Every structure is written in structure tokens, then in C-alpha cells.
Short mmCIF file of C-alpha atoms and ligand atoms in Angstrom, two decimals:
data_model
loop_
_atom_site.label_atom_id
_atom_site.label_comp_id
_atom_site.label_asym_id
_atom_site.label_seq_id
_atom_site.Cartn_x
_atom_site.Cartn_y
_atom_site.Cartn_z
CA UNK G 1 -30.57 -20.84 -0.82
CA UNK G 2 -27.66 -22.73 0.74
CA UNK G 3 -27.79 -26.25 -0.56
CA UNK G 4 -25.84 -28.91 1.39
CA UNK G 5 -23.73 -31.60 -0.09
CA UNK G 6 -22.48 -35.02 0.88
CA UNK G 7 -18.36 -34.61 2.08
CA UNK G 8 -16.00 -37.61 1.57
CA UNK G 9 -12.96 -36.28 3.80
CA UNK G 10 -9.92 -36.93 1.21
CA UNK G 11 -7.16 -35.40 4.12
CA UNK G 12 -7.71 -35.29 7.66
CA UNK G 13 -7.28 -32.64 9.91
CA UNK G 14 -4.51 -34.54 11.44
CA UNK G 15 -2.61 -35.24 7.93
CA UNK G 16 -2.52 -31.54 7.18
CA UNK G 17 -1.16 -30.24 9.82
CA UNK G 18 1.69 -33.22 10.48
CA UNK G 19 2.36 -32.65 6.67
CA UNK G 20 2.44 -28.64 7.32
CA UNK G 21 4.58 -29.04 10.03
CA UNK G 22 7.28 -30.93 8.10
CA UNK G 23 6.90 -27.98 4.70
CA UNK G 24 7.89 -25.61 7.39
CA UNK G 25 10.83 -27.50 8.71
CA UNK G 26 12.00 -27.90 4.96
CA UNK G 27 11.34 -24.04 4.22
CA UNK G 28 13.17 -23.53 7.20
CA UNK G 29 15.95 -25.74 6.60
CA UNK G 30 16.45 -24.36 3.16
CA UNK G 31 16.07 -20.45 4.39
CA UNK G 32 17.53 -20.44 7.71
CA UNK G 33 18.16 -16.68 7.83
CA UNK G 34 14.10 -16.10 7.24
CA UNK G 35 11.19 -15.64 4.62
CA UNK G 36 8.86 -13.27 3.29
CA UNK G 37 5.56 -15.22 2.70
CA UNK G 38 3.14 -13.68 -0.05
CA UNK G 39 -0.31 -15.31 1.19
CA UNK G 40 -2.77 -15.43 -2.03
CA UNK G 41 -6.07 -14.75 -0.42
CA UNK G 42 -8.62 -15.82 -0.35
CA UNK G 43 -7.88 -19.64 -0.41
CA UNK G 44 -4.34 -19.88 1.49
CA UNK G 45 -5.22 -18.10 4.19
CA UNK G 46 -5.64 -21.05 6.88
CA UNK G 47 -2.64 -22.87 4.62
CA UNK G 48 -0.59 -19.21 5.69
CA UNK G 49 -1.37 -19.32 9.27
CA UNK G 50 -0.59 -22.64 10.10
CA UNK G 51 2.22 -22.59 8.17
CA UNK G 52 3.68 -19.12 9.84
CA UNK G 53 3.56 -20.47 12.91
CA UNK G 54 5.43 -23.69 12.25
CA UNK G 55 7.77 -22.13 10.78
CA UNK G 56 11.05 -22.06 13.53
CA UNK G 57 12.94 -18.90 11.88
CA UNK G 58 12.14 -14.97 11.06
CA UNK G 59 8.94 -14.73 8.59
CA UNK G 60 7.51 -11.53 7.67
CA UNK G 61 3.67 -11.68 5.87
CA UNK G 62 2.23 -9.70 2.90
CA UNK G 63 -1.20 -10.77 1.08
CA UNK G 64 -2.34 -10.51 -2.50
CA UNK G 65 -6.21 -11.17 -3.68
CA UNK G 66 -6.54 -12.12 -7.04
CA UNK G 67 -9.66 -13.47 -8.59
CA UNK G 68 -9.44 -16.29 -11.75
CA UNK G 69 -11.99 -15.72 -14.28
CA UNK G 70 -14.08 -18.55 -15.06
CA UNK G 71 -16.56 -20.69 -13.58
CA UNK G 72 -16.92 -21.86 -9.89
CA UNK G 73 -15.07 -25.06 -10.85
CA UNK G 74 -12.61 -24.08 -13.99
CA UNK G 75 -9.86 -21.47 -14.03
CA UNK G 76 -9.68 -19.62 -17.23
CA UNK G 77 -6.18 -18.57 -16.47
CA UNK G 78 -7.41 -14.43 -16.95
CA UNK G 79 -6.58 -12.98 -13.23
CA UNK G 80 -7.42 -10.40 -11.78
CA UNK G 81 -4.87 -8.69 -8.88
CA UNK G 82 -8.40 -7.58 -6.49
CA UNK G 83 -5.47 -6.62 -3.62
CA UNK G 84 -1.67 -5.65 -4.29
CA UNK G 85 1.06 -6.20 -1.74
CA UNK G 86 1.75 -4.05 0.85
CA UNK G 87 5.75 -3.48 0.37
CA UNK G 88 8.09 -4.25 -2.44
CA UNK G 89 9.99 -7.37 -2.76
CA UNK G 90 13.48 -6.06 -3.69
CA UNK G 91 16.28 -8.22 -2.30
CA UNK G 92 14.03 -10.52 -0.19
CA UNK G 93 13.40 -14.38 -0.05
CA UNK G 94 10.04 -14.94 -0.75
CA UNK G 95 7.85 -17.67 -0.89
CA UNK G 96 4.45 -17.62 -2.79
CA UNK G 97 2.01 -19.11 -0.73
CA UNK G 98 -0.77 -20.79 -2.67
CA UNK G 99 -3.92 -22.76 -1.47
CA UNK G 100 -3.77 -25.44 -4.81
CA UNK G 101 -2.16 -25.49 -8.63
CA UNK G 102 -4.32 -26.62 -10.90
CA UNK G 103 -3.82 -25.94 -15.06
CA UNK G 104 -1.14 -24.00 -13.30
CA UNK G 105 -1.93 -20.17 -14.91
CA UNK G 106 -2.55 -18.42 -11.88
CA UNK G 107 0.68 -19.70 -10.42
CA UNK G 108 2.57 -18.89 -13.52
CA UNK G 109 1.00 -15.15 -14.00
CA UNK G 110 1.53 -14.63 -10.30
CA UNK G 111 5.26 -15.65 -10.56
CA UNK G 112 5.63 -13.73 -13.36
CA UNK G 113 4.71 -10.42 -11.79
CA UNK G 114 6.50 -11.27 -8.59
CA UNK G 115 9.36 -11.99 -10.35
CA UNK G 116 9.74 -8.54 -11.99
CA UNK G 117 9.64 -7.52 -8.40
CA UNK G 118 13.38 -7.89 -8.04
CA UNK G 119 12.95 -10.48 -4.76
CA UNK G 120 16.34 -12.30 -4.36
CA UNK G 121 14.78 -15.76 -4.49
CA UNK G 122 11.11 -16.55 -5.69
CA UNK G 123 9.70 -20.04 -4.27
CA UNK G 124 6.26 -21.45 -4.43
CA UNK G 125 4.62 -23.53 -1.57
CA UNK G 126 1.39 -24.90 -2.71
CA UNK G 127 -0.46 -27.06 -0.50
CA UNK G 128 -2.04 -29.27 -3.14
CA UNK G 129 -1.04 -29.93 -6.40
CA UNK G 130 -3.40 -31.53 -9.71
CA UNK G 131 -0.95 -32.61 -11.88
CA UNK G 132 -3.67 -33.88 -14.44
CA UNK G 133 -4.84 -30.64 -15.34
CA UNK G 134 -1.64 -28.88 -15.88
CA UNK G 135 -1.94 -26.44 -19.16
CA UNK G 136 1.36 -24.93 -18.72
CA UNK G 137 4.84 -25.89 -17.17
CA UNK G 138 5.40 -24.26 -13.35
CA UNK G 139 7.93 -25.01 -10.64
CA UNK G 140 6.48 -25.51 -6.76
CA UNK G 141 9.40 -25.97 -4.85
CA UNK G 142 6.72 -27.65 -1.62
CA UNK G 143 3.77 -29.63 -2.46
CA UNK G 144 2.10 -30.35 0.24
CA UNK G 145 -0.37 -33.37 -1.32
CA UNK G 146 -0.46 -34.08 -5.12
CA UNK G 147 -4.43 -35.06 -5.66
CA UNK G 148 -6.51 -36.77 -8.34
CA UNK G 149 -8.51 -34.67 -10.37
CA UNK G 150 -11.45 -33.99 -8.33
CA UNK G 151 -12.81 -30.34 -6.94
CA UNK G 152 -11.65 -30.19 -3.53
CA UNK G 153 -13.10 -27.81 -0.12
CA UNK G 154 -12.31 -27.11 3.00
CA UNK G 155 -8.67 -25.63 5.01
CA UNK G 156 -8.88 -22.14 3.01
CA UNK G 157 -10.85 -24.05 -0.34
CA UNK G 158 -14.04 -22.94 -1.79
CA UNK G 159 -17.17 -23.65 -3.62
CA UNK G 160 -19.14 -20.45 -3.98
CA UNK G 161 -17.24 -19.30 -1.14
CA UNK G 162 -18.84 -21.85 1.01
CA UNK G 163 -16.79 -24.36 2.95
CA UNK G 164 -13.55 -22.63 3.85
CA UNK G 165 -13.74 -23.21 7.31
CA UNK G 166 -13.66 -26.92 7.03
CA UNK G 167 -10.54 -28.57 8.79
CA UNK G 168 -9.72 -31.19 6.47
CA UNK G 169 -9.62 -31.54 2.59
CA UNK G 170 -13.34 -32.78 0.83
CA UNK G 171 -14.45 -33.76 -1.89
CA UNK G 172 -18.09 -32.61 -2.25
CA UNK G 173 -20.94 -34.87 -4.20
CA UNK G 174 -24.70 -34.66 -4.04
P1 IMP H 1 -5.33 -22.70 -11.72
O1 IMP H 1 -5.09 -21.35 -12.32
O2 IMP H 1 -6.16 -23.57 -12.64
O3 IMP H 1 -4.06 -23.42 -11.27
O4 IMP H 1 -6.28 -22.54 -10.49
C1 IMP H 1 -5.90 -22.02 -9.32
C2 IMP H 1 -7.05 -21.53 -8.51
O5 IMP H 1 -8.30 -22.18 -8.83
C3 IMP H 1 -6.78 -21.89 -7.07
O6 IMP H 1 -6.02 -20.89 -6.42
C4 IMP H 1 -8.16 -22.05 -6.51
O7 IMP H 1 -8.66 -20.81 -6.07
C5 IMP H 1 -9.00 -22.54 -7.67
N1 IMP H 1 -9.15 -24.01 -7.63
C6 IMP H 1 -8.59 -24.91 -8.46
N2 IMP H 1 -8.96 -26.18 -8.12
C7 IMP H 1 -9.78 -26.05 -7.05
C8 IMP H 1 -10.48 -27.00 -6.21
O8 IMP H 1 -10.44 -28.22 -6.38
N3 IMP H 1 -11.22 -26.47 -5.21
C9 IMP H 1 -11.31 -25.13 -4.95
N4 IMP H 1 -10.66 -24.22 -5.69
C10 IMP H 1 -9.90 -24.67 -6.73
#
């Protein structure tokens, strides 16, 4: 049964994409001869598009599913790659594309294995960022908002797969 929740909007619509809009100018800025953006599905994929098509220079796409063990709300930091990429990263510039970093472990496994990929630079652009509940030490190179600790839905985000088509950045409450 779908059960329905209060929503206290945390970032408009409006925020998102102004704040999108200037990550792509710096991406751009610092990469003017173009990016290879790794989208990891399912949660950055409205982060991706918008971000794609702010973005002024040459960007070519590739997406990765992975799945965190753990419960709807906690990462246990085991992941799962559910999709691999669809062409190797030798020699490229490429720029993780993540929907949030939390304790950080999915980031930091997901770098790892990128990095043995041989790309000529590896950079992370996370739209949010929970410093609070870091468990290990990561670079993101673009934060788009750093949050409080609270779970978060909507623009890509999930709860039991439900709310990703929201606009704007929740929080959800009974
Ligand atoms: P981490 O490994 O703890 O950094 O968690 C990363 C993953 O957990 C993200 O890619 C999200 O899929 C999920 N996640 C963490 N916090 C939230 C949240 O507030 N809302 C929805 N998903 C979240």
C-alpha cells in the first residue's frame, strides 16, 4: 500500500537548477577541452541530465547501477555494481556523477574501481553532501548543497523508490 507522507521542501526547484547551472560552468571552466560523466543510477539520473545540458563544452555519458546494502535509510557501505559501464575509461577526464555522499563508502568503493580504470583525471560531482555522517575520508571536487543530517527525496532521491520525480529536495515526516 502506498502510504503518503508530509514534505517540508528543504531546496526549491529554482535553487537546484541556478546552483546546477553554476557546477557546470565550474566543471566547464576547469575542463574546457570536455568530460566523460559516469551517471550512478538510479539516484543521479535527473542530477545527470540537467547537469549535461548546462554544461557549455564536449560531454560524453556512461551509467553505472550499483545497489548499497542496508536498509532503506542506512548505507552499509557493501555495494553491489547491478550495471557496469559501457566503455573503458583509459586516458579520459571523468567525472563521477553522484546523487548524495553520505558515510561516504559508496563514493570511496566507486572511486576506487574507477580509478584502476586508468582515466586521466577522476573527479566527483555530488549534488548533496552530509558531512555528519562521514565514516571514511573522500574528496568531491563539486558539492552542490552540504545538508544537515536528515533523509532527503525528490530530483533523482528515493525512499522505497518512491519520490524520484519530485522537483525539489524534501524532507519527508509523517
Ligand atoms: P553512502 O554510501 O552512505 O555515502 O550512501 C550513498 C547512497 O545512499 C546514495 O547514493 C543514496 O542512494 C543513498 N542515500 C544516502 N542518504 C540518502 C538520503 O537522504 N535520501 C535518499 N538516499 C540516500
Amino acid at each position: 500500500m502506498l502510504r503518503y507522507f508530509a514534505m517540508n521542501i528543504l531546496i526549491s526547484a529554482d535553487d537546484i537548477q541556478r546552483r546546477v547551472r553554476s557546477l557546470a560552468q565550474e566543471i566547464h571552466d576547469d575542463h574546457p577541452n570536455g568530460v566523460h560523466l559516469v551517471c550512478v543510477l538510479k539516484g543521479a539520473f535527473v542530477f545527470l541530465a540537467d547537469l549535461a545540458r548546462q554544461l557549455p563544452g564536449v560531454a560524453t555519458l556512461d551509467f553505472l547501477a550499483v545497489s548499497s546494502y542496508g536498509t532503506s535509510t542506512q548505507s552499509s557501505g557493501q555495494v553491489q555494481v547491478l550495471k557496469d559501464l559501457d566503455a573503458g575509461l583509459e586516458g579520459r577526464d571523468v567525472i563521477i556523477v553522484e546523487d548524495i555522499v553520505d558515510t561516504g563508502l559508496t563514493l570511496h568503493y566507486l572511486q576506487d574501481i574507477l580509478r584502476a580504470r586508468a582515466p586521466r583525471t577522476l573527479q566527483t560531482a555530488c549534488l548533496l553532501s552530509k558531512p555528519s555522517k562521514r565514516k571514511i575520508d573522500i574528496k568531491v571536487e563539486y558539492v552542490g548543497f552540504t545538508i544537515e543530517d536528515k533523509f532527503v527525496v525528490g530530483y533523482g532521491l528515493d525512499y522505497a523508490e518512491q519520490y524520484r520525480n519530485l522537483p525539489y529536495i524534501a524532507v519527508i515526516g509523517d
